[in-house]
Coordinates of C-alpha atoms and ligand atoms in Angstrom, one line a residue:
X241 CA 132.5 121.9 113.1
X242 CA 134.4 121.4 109.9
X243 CA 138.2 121.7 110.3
X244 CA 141.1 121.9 107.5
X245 CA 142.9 118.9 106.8
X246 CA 146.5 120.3 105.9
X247 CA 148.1 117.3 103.4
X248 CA 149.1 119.9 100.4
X249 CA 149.8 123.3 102.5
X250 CA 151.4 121.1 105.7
X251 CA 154.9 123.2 105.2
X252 CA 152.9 126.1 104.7
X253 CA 153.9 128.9 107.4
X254 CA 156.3 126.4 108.9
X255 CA 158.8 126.1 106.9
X256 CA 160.9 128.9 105.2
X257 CA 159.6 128.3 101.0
X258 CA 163.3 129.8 100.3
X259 CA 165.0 126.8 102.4
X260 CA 165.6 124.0 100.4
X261 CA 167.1 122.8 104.2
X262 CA 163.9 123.6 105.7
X263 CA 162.1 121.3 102.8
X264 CA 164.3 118.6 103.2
X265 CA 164.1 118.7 107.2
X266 CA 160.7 118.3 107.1
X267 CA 160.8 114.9 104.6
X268 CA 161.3 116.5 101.5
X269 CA 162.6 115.2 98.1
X270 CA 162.6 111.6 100.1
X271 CA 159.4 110.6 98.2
X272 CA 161.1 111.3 94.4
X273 CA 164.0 109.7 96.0
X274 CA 161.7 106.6 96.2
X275 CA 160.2 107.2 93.1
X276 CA 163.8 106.6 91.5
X277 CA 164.2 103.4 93.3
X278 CA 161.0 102.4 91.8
X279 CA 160.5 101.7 87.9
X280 CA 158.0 104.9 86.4
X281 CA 155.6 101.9 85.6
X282 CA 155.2 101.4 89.2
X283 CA 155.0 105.1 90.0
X284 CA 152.3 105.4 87.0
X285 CA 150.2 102.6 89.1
X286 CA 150.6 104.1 92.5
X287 CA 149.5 107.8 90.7
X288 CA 146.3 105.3 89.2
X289 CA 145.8 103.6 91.8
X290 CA 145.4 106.7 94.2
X291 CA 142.4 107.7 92.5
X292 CA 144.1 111.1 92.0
X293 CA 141.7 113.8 89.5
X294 CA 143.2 116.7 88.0
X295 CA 142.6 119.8 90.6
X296 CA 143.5 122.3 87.3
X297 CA 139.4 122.2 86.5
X298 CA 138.2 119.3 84.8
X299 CA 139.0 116.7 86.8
X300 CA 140.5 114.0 84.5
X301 CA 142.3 111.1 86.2
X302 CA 145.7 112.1 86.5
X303 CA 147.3 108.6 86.1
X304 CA 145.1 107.9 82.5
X305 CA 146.7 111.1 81.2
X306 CA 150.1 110.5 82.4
X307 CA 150.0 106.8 81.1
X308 CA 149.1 107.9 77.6
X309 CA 152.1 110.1 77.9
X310 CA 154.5 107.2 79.0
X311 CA 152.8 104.8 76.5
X312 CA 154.3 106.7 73.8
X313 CA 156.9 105.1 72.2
X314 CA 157.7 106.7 68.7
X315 CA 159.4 109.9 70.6
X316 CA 162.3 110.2 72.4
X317 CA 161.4 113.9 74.0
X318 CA 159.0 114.2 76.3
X319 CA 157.9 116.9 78.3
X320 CA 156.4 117.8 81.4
X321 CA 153.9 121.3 81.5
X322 CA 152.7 122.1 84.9
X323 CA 150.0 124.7 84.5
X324 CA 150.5 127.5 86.9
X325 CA 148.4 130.2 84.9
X326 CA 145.6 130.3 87.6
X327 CA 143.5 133.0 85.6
X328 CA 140.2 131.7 86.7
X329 CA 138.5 134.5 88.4
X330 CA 138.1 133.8 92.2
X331 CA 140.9 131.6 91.9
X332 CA 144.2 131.9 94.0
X333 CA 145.3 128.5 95.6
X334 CA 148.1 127.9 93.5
X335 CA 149.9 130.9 94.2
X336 CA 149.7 129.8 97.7
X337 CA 151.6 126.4 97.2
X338 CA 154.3 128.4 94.5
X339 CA 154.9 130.9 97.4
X340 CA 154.5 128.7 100.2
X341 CA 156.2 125.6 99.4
X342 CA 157.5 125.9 95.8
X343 CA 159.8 122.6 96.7
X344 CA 156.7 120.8 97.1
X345 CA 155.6 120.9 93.3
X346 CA 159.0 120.9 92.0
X347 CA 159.3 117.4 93.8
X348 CA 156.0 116.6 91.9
X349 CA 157.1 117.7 88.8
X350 CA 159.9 115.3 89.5
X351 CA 158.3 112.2 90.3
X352 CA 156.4 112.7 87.0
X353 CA 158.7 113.3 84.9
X354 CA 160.6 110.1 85.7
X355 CA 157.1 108.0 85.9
X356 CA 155.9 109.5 82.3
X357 CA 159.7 109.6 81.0
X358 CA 160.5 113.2 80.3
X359 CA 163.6 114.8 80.0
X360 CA 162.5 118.4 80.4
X361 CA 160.2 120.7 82.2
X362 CA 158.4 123.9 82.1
X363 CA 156.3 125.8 85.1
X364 CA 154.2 128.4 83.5
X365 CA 153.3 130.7 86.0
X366 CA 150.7 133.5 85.8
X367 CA 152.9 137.1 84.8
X368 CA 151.3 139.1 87.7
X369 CA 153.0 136.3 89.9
X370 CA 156.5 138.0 90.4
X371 CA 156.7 137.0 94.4
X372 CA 155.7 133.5 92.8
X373 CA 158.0 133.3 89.8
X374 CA 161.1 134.7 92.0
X375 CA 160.6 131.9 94.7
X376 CA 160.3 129.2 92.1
X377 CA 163.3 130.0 89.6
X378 CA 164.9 130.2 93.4
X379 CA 163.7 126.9 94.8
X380 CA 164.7 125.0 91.0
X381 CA 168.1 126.6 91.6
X382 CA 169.0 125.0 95.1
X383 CA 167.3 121.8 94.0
X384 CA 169.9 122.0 90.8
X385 CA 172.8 122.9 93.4
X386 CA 171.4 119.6 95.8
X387 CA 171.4 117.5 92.5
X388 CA 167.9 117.0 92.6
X389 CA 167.7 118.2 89.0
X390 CA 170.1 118.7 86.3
X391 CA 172.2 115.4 84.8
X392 CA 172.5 112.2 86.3
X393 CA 170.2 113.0 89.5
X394 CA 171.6 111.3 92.8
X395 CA 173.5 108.6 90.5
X396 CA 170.5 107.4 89.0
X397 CA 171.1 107.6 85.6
X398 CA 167.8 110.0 85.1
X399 CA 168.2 113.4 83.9
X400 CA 165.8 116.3 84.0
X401 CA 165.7 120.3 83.5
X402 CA 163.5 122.7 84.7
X403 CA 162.8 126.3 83.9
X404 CA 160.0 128.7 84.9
X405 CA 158.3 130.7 82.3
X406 CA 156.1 133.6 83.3
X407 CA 152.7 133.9 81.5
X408 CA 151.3 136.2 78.8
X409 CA 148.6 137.4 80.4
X410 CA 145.7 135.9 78.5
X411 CA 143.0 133.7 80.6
X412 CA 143.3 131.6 77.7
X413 CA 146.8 130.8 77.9
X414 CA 145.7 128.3 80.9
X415 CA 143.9 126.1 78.4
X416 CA 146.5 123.8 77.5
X417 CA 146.9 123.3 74.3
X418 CA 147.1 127.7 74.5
X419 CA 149.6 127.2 76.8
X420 CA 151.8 125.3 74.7
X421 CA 151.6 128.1 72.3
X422 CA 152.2 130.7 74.5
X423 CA 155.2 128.3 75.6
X424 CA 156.9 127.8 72.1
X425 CA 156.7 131.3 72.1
X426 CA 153.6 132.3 69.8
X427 CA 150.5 133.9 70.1
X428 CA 148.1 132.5 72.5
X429 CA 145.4 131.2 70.1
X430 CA 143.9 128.0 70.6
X431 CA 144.6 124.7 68.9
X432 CA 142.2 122.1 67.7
X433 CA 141.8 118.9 70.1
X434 CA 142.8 116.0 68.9
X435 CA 145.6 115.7 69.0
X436 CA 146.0 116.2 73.2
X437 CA 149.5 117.2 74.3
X438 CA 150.0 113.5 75.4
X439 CA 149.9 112.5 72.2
X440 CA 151.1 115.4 70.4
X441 CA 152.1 118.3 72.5
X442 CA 155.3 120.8 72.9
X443 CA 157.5 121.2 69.8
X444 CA 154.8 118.1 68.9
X445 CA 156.1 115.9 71.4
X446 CA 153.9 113.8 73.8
X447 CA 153.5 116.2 76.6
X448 CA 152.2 115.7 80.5
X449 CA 150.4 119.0 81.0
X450 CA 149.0 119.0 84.7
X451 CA 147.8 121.9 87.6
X452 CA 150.2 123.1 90.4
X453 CA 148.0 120.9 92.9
X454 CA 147.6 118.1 91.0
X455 CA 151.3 117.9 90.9
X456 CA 151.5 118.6 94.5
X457 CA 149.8 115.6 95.2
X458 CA 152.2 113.1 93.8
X459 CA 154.8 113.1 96.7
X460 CA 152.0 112.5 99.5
X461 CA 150.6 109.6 97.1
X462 CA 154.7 108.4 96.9
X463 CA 155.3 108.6 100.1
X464 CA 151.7 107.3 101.8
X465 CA 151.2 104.7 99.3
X466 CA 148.3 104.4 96.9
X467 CA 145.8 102.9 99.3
X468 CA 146.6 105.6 102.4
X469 CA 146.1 108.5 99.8
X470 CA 142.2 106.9 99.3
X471 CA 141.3 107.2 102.6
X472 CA 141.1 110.7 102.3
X473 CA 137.8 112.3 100.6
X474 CA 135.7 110.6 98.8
X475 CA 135.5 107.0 96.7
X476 CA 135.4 109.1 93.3
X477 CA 136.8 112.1 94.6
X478 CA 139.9 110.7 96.8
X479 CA 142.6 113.5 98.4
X480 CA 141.9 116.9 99.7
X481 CA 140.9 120.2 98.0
X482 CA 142.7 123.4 97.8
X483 CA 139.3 126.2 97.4
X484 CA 139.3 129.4 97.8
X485 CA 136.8 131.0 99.1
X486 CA 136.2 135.1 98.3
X487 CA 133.1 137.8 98.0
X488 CA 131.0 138.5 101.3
X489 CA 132.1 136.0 104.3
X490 CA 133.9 137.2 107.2
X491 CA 137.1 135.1 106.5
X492 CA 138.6 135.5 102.6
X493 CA 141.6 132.8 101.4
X494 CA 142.8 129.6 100.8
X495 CA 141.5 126.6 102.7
X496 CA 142.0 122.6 102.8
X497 CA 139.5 120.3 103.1
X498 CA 138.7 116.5 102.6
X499 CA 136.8 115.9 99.1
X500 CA 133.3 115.5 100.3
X501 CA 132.7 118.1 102.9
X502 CA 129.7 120.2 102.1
X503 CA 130.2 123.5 100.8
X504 CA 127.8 124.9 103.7
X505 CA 130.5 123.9 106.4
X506 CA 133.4 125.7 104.4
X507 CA 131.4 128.6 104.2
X508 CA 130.2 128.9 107.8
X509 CA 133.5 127.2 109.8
X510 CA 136.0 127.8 108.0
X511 CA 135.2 131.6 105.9
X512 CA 133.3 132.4 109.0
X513 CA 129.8 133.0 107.2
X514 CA 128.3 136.1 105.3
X515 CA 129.6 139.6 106.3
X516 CA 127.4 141.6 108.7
X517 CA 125.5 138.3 109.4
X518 CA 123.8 138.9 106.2
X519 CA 121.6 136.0 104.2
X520 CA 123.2 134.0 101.9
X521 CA 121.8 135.1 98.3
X522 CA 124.1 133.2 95.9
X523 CA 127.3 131.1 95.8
X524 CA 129.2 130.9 92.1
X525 CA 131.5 127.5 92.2
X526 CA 134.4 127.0 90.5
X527 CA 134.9 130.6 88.9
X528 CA 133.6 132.6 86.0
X529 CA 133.2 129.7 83.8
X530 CA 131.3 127.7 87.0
X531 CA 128.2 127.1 88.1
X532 CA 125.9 129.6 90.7
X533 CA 123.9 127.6 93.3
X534 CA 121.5 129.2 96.0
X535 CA 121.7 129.0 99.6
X536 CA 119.7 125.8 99.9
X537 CA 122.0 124.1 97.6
X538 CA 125.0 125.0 100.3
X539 CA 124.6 121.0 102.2
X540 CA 125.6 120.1 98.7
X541 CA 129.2 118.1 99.0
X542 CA 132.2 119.5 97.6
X543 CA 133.6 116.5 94.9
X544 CA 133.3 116.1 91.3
X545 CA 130.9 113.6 90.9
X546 CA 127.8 114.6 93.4
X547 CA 127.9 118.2 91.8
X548 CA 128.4 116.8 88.2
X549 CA 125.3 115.0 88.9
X550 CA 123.3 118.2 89.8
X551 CA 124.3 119.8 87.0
X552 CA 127.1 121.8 88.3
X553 CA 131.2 122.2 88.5
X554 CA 133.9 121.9 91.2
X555 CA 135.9 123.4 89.0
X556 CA 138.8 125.4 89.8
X557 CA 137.9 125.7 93.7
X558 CA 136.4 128.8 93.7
X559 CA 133.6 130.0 95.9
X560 CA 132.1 133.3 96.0
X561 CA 129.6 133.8 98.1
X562 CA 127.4 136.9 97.4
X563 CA 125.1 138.0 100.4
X564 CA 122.5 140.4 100.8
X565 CA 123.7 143.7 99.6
X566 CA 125.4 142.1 96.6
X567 CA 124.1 142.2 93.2
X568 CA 123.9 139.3 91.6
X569 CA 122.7 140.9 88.0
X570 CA 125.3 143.4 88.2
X571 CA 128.1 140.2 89.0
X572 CA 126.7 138.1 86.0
X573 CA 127.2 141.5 84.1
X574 CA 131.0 141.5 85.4
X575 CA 131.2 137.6 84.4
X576 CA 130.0 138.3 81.0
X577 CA 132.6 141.4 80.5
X578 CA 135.6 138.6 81.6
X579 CA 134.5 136.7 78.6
X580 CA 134.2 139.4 76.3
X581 CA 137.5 140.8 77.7
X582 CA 139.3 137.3 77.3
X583 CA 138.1 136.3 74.5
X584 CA 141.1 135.6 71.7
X585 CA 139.2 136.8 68.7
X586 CA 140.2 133.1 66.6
X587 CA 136.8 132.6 65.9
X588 CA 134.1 134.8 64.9
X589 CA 131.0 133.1 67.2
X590 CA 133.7 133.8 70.1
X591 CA 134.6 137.3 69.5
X592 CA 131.2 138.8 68.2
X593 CA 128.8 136.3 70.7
X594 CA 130.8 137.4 74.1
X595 CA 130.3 140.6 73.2
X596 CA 126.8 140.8 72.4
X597 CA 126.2 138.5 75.5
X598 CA 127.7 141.3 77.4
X599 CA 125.6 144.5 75.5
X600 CA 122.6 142.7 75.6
X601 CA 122.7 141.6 79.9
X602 CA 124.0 145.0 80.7
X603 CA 121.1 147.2 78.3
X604 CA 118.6 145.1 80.6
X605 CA 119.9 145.5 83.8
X606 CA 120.2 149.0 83.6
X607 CA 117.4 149.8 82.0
X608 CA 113.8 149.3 83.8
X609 CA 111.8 148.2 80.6
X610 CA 113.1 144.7 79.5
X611 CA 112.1 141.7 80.8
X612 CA 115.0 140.6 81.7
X613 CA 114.0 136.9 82.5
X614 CA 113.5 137.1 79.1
X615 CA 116.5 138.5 77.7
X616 CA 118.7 135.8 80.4
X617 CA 116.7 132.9 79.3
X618 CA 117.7 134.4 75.1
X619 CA 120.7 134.7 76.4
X620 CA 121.2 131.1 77.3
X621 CA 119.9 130.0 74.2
X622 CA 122.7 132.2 72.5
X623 CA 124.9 131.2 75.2
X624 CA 124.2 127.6 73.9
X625 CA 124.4 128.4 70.2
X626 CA 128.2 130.4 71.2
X627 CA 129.2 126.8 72.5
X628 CA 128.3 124.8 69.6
X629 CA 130.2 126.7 66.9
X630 CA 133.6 128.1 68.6
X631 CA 136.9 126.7 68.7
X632 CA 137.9 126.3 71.9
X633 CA 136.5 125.8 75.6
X634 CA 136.7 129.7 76.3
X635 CA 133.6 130.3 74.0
X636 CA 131.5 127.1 76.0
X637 CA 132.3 129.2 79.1
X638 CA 129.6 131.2 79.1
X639 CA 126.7 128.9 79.2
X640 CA 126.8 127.4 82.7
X641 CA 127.3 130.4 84.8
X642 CA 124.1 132.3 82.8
X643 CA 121.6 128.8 82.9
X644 CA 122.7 128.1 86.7
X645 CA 121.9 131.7 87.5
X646 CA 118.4 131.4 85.4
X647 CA 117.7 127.5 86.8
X648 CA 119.2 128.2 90.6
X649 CA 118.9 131.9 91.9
X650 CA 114.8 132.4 92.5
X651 CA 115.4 135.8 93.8
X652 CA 117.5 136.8 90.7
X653 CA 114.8 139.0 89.7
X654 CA 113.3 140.6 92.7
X655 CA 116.4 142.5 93.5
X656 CA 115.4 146.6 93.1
X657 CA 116.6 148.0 90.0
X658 CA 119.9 149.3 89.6
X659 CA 120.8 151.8 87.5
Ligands
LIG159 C1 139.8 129.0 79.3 C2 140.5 128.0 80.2 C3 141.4 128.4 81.1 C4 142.1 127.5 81.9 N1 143.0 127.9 82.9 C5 143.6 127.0 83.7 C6 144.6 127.5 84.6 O1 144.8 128.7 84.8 N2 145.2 126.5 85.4 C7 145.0 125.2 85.2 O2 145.6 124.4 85.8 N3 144.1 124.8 84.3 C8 143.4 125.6 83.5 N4 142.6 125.2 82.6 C9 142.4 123.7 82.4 C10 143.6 123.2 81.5 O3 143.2 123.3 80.1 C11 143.9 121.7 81.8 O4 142.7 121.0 81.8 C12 144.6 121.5 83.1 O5 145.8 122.2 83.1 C13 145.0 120.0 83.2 O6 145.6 119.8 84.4 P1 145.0 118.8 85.5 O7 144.6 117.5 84.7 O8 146.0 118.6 86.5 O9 143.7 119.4 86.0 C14 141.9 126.1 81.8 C15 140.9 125.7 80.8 C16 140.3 126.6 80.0 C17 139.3 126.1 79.0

């Protein structure tokens, strides 16, 4: 019987997330404190060391990107992002670490910001997030009045700001380089890659952009050590995982488990299992842009590098399960409408491609006629061609969901027709 193993959400519903007091009862701000007493070369090995992947989607080692940031010598500014935009459908586990322990990831924040050396700091939250954006401009304000940021933080000669800026509402604007549009105040339209914000980022300064977890990882790794953090998950996958499980199970919300559980257990223990006892037809992982797998796929582990090597994404976290009485045409249809909805209009293969992508799946799921393993296995080829020619990753979402649906759902097409 799979359990949670609470490392990230341990203050969560025990401590008051408006108490700095409470924070600092229960151990808080002692790992930056140690961070200080450490040089950020030594807190850049420990965040290496640890194994640590970036929980915001793709999973890049955390302690490559924030030593490209620290390596950079020609600027003086640096910055720190953390990427609280969480606009990944099925996606909601960041919001529960902003509201639940908000000191938790400002502490992170902190301990990279010295490592990487930057001077400033931004949390981008998601606009819809008010109770989220309140509790965080609160929590940076006591941790300003407790001289845990501002100038000259506990004598050591560091200084740091923080703000909180509330999103634009674009699903975009959580791609990073977006974001850093959206955060010098411009339209959120993406930007060509290279340069990466470590190199050149806000304002075109070298710029650690990183997910709420992520960062909420780095006071555990401080505080456990490098080697205690690994013993947790998996070899390539070390740490815990914040997912978030949604759709038809008994149990909907925000769970923690060990990198390397299978996706079966967290399903069955932890969301209770399908609704009405009902069979399992599908399971989407890791959001609109991730990947569907079918119900004998569910003893599959949950870590980056075992689903990477069956073709499929962690992602975000997200899993929604779809049982019996779901239909999984009509949710494709809905994932398709996301992209066309979200798509920036930069680009022209972007703009025109998720919109036919849309037309054509819903003419063929609402109309008896077409073939429509046909017209989903066109689709993919256009899906494909989408990816090739756009400008940024928004336009290469569409392709995995559609060809894990076609390659991994057998009953896609035996479900009655809807109309
Ligand atoms: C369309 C799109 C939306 C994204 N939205 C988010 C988001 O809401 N939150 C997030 O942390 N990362 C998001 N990402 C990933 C970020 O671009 C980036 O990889 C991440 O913030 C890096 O942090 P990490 O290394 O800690 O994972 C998105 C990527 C794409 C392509």
């Amino acid at each position: 019987m799979l359990k949670e193993t609470r490392i990230l959400l341990r203050n969560a519903g025990i401590i008051n997330p408006n108490s700095i007091d409470d924070y600092l009862n229960a151990g808080g701000y002692l790992a930056f404190q140690k961070a200080l007493s450490l040089s950020g070369e030594n807190v850049l090995e420990q965040i290496a060391n640890s194994g640590l992947r970036g929980r915001g989607g793709a999973g890049f080692p955390t302690g490559i990107k924030a030593k490209a940031v620290y390596n950079v010598r020609s600027s003086e500014l640096k910055y720190v992002v953390c990427n609280a935009d969480e606009g990944e459908p099925g996606t909601f586990k960041d919001r529960f670490i902003l509201e639940h322990d908000p000191h938790s990831l400002i502490e992170g924040v902190l301990i990279a910001a010295w490592a990487v050396g930057a001077k400033k700091g931004f949390i981008y939250i998601r606009g819809e997030y008010f109770e989220a954006i309140e509790k965080v401009r609160a929590a940076i304000f006591s941790a300003t009045e407790k001289g845990f940021v501002g100038e000259n933080i506990k004598g050591s000669g560091f200084s740091f700001h923080l703000e909180v800026m509330p999103g634009a509402g674009s699903y975009l604007c959580g791609e990073e380089l977006t974001l850093l549009e959206s955060l010098e105040g411009k339209r959120g339209y993406p930007r060509i890659k290279p340069p990466y914000p470590a190199e050149k980022g806000l304002w075109g300064n070298p710029t650690l952009v990183n997910n709420v977890e992520t960062l909420a990882n780095l006071p555990i790794i401080i505080n456990e050590g490098a080697e205690a953090y690994r013993k947790k998950g998996t070899a390539k996958s070390p740490g815990t995982k914040l997912v978030c499980v949604s759709g038809d199970v008994k149990k909907r919300g925000v769970f923690e488990v060990e990198m390397g559980c299978s996706i079966h257990d967290i399903i069955f223990d932890l969301a209770g299992g399908c609704e009405d006892k009902s069979e399992i037809k599908a399971v989407l992982l890791g959001g609109a842009a991730g990947t569907f797998i079918s119900e004998k796929q569910l003893d599959l582990p949950l870590c980056f590098d075992a689903l990477a090597e069956q073709g499929l994404t962690l992602g975000s976290g997200a899993i929604i399960v779809l049982g019996e009485n779901s239909s999984v045409l009509e949710f494709v249809g809905s994932i398709l409408k996301f992209f066309k909805h979200e798509s920036c209009g930069k680009c022209v293969p972007c703009r025109i491609g998720t919109s036919h992508l849309y037309d054509d799946w819903m003419f063929a799921i609402g109309n008896s006629s077409p073939d429509k393993r046909k017209v989903l296995e066109s689709l993919v080829v256009d899906a494909s061609k989408i990816a090739s020619a756009c400008l940024c990753p928004l336009g290469q979402s569409p392709v995995m969901p559609l060809s894990t649906a076609l390659r991994n759902i057998p009953h896609l097409f035996d479900e009655s027709q809807r109309s």
